């Protein structure tokens, strides 16, 4: 479903990605693991169309995704490693704003974001860190993307909130989403992922099914 081939990214003289390859199969819950600075966020930003690579390709269902940004935008839901929640918007206004970014308005938008907020167990207004994270997840799903990409979503969450977040991801996988989740803690992902890719110094050093 999502295939990355020979991705290179250079910041100044620093090679953040040096020929990264990755294969995420349809319906996988793929754990993208690597130490700080390995290149996870850089790779994720390229595959979501937010950063340009010097070389390499991103294929979604066999098609060159970087050549068609609109198609890429419709296929992918992205939860960044920062929340991007605006303090002066209510939860409803926030969801409605992102719905309109995908041309969803009125009753259709309201129905969809109400269902998504229920799916992430979001009923109240006070925003703890865990709630902000779930709100960002609901926002990333507003256009019903095939692929969901989450950059270090559980960092800073307490153990209980982390478990609840994992359960939501497992439900989404069960509902047919293909999910890529990054972390620098392998044990955190190995409990729930079907596949794991380990990145170091901008290269994939090991990739495969979790059983292997
Ligand atoms: P972390 O787990 O700490 O978020 P990461 O695996 O996501 O790390 P990246 O954020 O992709 O790693 O960074 C890869 C390397 O590229 C790091 O050495 C980082 O310092 C460098 N880097 C990232 N963004 C820039 C930038 N805009 N300019 C220069 N160097 C950068």
Coordinates of C-alpha atoms and ligand atoms in Angstrom, one line a residue:
X1 CA 0.0 0.0 0.0
X2 CA 2.8 2.5 1.0
X3 CA 6.2 1.9 -0.5
X4 CA 9.2 4.1 -0.1
X5 CA 12.3 3.7 -2.3
X6 CA 15.8 5.1 -1.9
X7 CA 14.8 8.3 -0.1
X8 CA 17.5 10.9 0.4
X9 CA 17.3 14.1 2.4
X10 CA 20.2 16.4 3.0
X11 CA 20.0 19.4 5.4
X12 CA 23.0 21.6 4.5
X13 CA 25.8 19.0 4.5
X14 CA 24.0 16.6 6.8
X15 CA 22.5 13.5 5.3
X16 CA 19.4 12.9 7.4
X17 CA 18.1 10.1 5.0
X18 CA 20.6 8.0 3.0
X19 CA 18.5 5.8 0.8
X20 CA 15.7 4.8 3.0
X21 CA 13.4 2.0 1.8
X22 CA 10.1 1.0 3.5
X23 CA 7.2 -1.3 2.7
X24 CA 3.9 -0.9 4.6
X25 CA 1.4 -3.5 3.6
X26 CA -2.4 -2.9 3.5
X27 CA -4.0 -3.3 6.9
X28 CA -0.7 -3.3 8.7
X29 CA 0.0 -1.5 12.0
X30 CA 3.6 -0.7 11.2
X31 CA 6.0 0.5 13.9
X32 CA 8.7 2.8 12.7
X33 CA 11.4 2.6 15.3
X34 CA 14.7 4.4 15.7
X35 CA 16.8 6.5 18.1
X36 CA 16.5 10.3 18.3
X37 CA 17.8 11.8 15.2
X38 CA 17.5 8.6 13.1
X39 CA 15.4 10.4 10.5
X40 CA 11.8 9.2 11.4
X41 CA 10.2 12.7 11.4
X42 CA 12.1 13.6 8.2
X43 CA 10.8 10.5 6.5
X44 CA 7.3 11.1 7.7
X45 CA 7.3 14.7 6.5
X46 CA 8.4 13.6 3.1
X47 CA 5.7 10.8 2.8
X48 CA 3.0 13.3 3.9
X49 CA 4.1 15.8 1.3
X50 CA 5.4 18.4 3.8
X51 CA 9.0 18.2 2.9
X52 CA 10.8 17.6 -0.4
X53 CA 13.3 14.8 -0.8
X54 CA 16.5 15.2 -2.8
X55 CA 16.0 11.7 -4.3
X56 CA 13.7 8.7 -4.1
X57 CA 10.0 7.9 -4.4
X58 CA 6.9 7.4 -2.3
X59 CA 4.3 5.0 -3.9
X60 CA 0.8 4.7 -2.7
X61 CA -1.0 1.7 -4.3
X62 CA 1.7 1.6 -6.9
X63 CA 1.3 5.3 -7.9
X64 CA 3.8 8.0 -7.5
X65 CA 2.3 9.9 -4.6
X66 CA 4.7 12.9 -4.6
X67 CA 3.6 13.8 -8.2
X68 CA 0.0 14.2 -7.1
X69 CA -0.3 16.2 -3.8
X70 CA -4.1 16.3 -3.9
X71 CA -4.2 12.5 -4.1
X72 CA -1.6 12.2 -1.3
X73 CA -3.6 14.6 0.9
X74 CA -6.8 12.5 0.4
X75 CA -5.1 9.2 1.2
X76 CA -3.2 10.2 4.3
X77 CA -4.2 11.3 7.7
X78 CA -1.2 12.7 9.7
X79 CA -0.8 13.2 13.4
X80 CA 2.4 15.3 13.9
X81 CA 4.7 15.0 16.9
X82 CA 3.3 18.4 18.2
X83 CA -0.4 18.8 18.8
X84 CA -1.2 21.9 16.8
X85 CA -4.3 22.6 18.9
X86 CA -5.5 26.2 18.9
X87 CA -6.3 27.6 22.4
X88 CA -8.9 30.0 21.1
X89 CA -11.0 27.4 19.3
X90 CA -13.5 25.1 20.9
X91 CA -13.3 21.4 20.0
X92 CA -16.3 21.7 17.7
X93 CA -14.7 24.8 15.9
X94 CA -11.4 23.0 15.6
X95 CA -12.9 19.9 14.0
X96 CA -15.2 22.1 11.8
X97 CA -12.1 24.1 10.6
X98 CA -10.2 20.9 9.6
X99 CA -13.4 19.5 8.0
X100 CA -13.6 22.6 5.8
X101 CA -10.0 22.0 4.7
X102 CA -11.3 18.8 3.1
X103 CA -14.4 20.5 1.6
X104 CA -16.6 19.0 4.2
X105 CA -19.3 21.5 5.5
X106 CA -22.6 21.7 7.4
X107 CA -24.4 18.6 8.6
X108 CA -22.0 16.2 6.8
X109 CA -19.0 17.7 8.6
X110 CA -20.8 17.8 12.0
X111 CA -22.0 14.2 11.7
X112 CA -18.5 13.0 10.8
X113 CA -16.7 14.9 13.5
X114 CA -19.2 14.0 16.2
X115 CA -18.8 10.3 15.4
X116 CA -15.0 10.6 15.4
X117 CA -14.9 12.4 18.7
X118 CA -17.0 9.6 20.1
X119 CA -14.6 7.1 18.6
X120 CA -11.7 8.6 20.5
X121 CA -13.9 8.8 23.7
X122 CA -14.0 12.6 23.6
X123 CA -16.9 14.1 25.4
X124 CA -15.7 17.0 27.6
X125 CA -14.1 20.4 27.0
X126 CA -11.0 20.5 29.3
X127 CA -8.0 19.5 27.3
X128 CA -5.4 17.4 29.0
X129 CA -2.4 16.2 27.0
X130 CA -4.0 12.8 26.3
X131 CA -7.2 14.6 25.1
X132 CA -5.3 16.9 22.8
X133 CA -3.6 13.8 21.3
X134 CA -7.0 12.2 20.8
X135 CA -8.4 15.4 19.3
X136 CA -5.5 15.5 16.8
X137 CA -6.2 11.8 15.9
X138 CA -9.9 12.6 15.3
X139 CA -8.9 15.6 13.2
X140 CA -6.5 13.5 11.1
X141 CA -9.4 11.1 10.3
X142 CA -11.9 13.7 9.2
X143 CA -11.5 12.9 5.5
X144 CA -11.6 9.2 6.0
X145 CA -8.0 8.5 4.8
X146 CA -6.8 5.0 3.9
X147 CA -3.5 5.5 5.7
X148 CA -2.9 7.1 9.1
X149 CA 0.6 8.3 10.0
X150 CA 1.4 9.2 13.6
X151 CA 4.7 10.7 14.7
X152 CA 5.6 9.6 18.3
X153 CA 2.0 9.8 19.4
X154 CA 2.5 8.3 22.9
X155 CA 5.4 10.4 24.0
X156 CA 4.5 12.3 27.2
X157 CA 1.4 10.3 27.9
X158 CA 0.9 8.5 31.2
X159 CA 0.7 4.7 31.1
X160 CA -3.1 4.5 31.3
X161 CA -3.7 7.1 28.6
X162 CA -1.1 5.2 26.5
X163 CA -3.0 1.9 26.8
X164 CA -6.2 3.7 25.9
X165 CA -4.6 5.3 22.8
X166 CA -3.3 1.9 21.7
X167 CA -6.8 0.4 22.0
X168 CA -8.1 3.2 19.7
X169 CA -5.4 2.4 17.2
X170 CA -6.2 -1.3 17.3
X171 CA -9.9 -0.5 16.6
X172 CA -8.9 1.7 13.7
X173 CA -6.7 -1.2 12.3
X174 CA -9.7 -3.5 12.8
X175 CA -11.8 -1.1 10.8
X176 CA -9.4 -1.4 7.9
X177 CA -7.0 1.5 8.2
X178 CA -3.3 1.0 7.4
X179 CA -1.4 2.7 10.2
X180 CA 2.3 3.8 10.5
X181 CA 3.4 4.9 14.0
X182 CA 6.8 6.1 15.0
X183 CA 8.6 5.8 18.3
X184 CA 12.1 5.4 19.7
X185 CA 10.9 2.7 22.1
X186 CA 10.7 -0.7 20.4
X187 CA 8.9 -2.4 23.3
X188 CA 6.1 0.1 23.2
X189 CA 5.3 -0.8 19.6
X190 CA 6.1 -4.5 19.6
X191 CA 3.0 -5.2 21.7
X192 CA 0.6 -3.9 19.2
X193 CA 2.3 -3.7 15.7
X194 CA 2.0 -6.3 13.0
X195 CA 5.2 -5.1 11.3
X196 CA 8.3 -3.2 12.4
X197 CA 10.9 -1.2 10.5
X198 CA 14.0 -0.1 12.3
X199 CA 15.8 3.0 11.1
X200 CA 19.2 4.2 12.0
X201 CA 21.2 7.1 10.5
X202 CA 18.7 7.5 7.8
X203 CA 18.7 3.9 6.6
X204 CA 16.3 1.0 7.2
X205 CA 18.4 -1.6 9.0
X206 CA 15.7 -4.2 9.7
X207 CA 12.1 -4.6 8.5
X208 CA 9.6 -7.4 8.7
X209 CA 6.7 -9.0 10.4
X210 CA 6.7 -8.8 14.2
X211 CA 6.6 -12.7 14.5
X212 CA 10.0 -12.9 12.6
Ligands
LIG1 P1 13.4 12.3 17.1 O1 13.1 10.9 17.6 O2 14.4 13.0 18.0 O3 12.3 13.1 16.7 P2 13.9 11.6 14.3 O4 14.3 10.1 14.1 O5 12.5 12.0 14.1 O6 14.3 12.0 15.8 P3 14.6 13.7 12.5 O7 13.9 14.8 13.3 O8 14.1 13.3 11.2 O9 14.9 12.4 13.4 O10 16.1 14.3 12.3 C1 17.1 13.5 11.6 C2 18.4 14.4 11.6 O11 18.2 15.5 10.8 C3 18.8 14.9 13.0 O12 20.2 14.8 13.2 C4 18.3 16.3 13.0 O13 19.1 17.1 13.9 C5 18.5 16.7 11.6 N1 17.5 17.7 11.2 C6 16.2 17.6 11.2 N2 15.6 18.7 10.7 C7 16.6 19.5 10.4 C8 16.6 20.9 9.8 N3 15.5 21.5 9.5 N4 17.8 21.4 9.6 C9 18.9 20.7 9.9 N5 19.0 19.5 10.4 C10 17.8 18.9 10.6

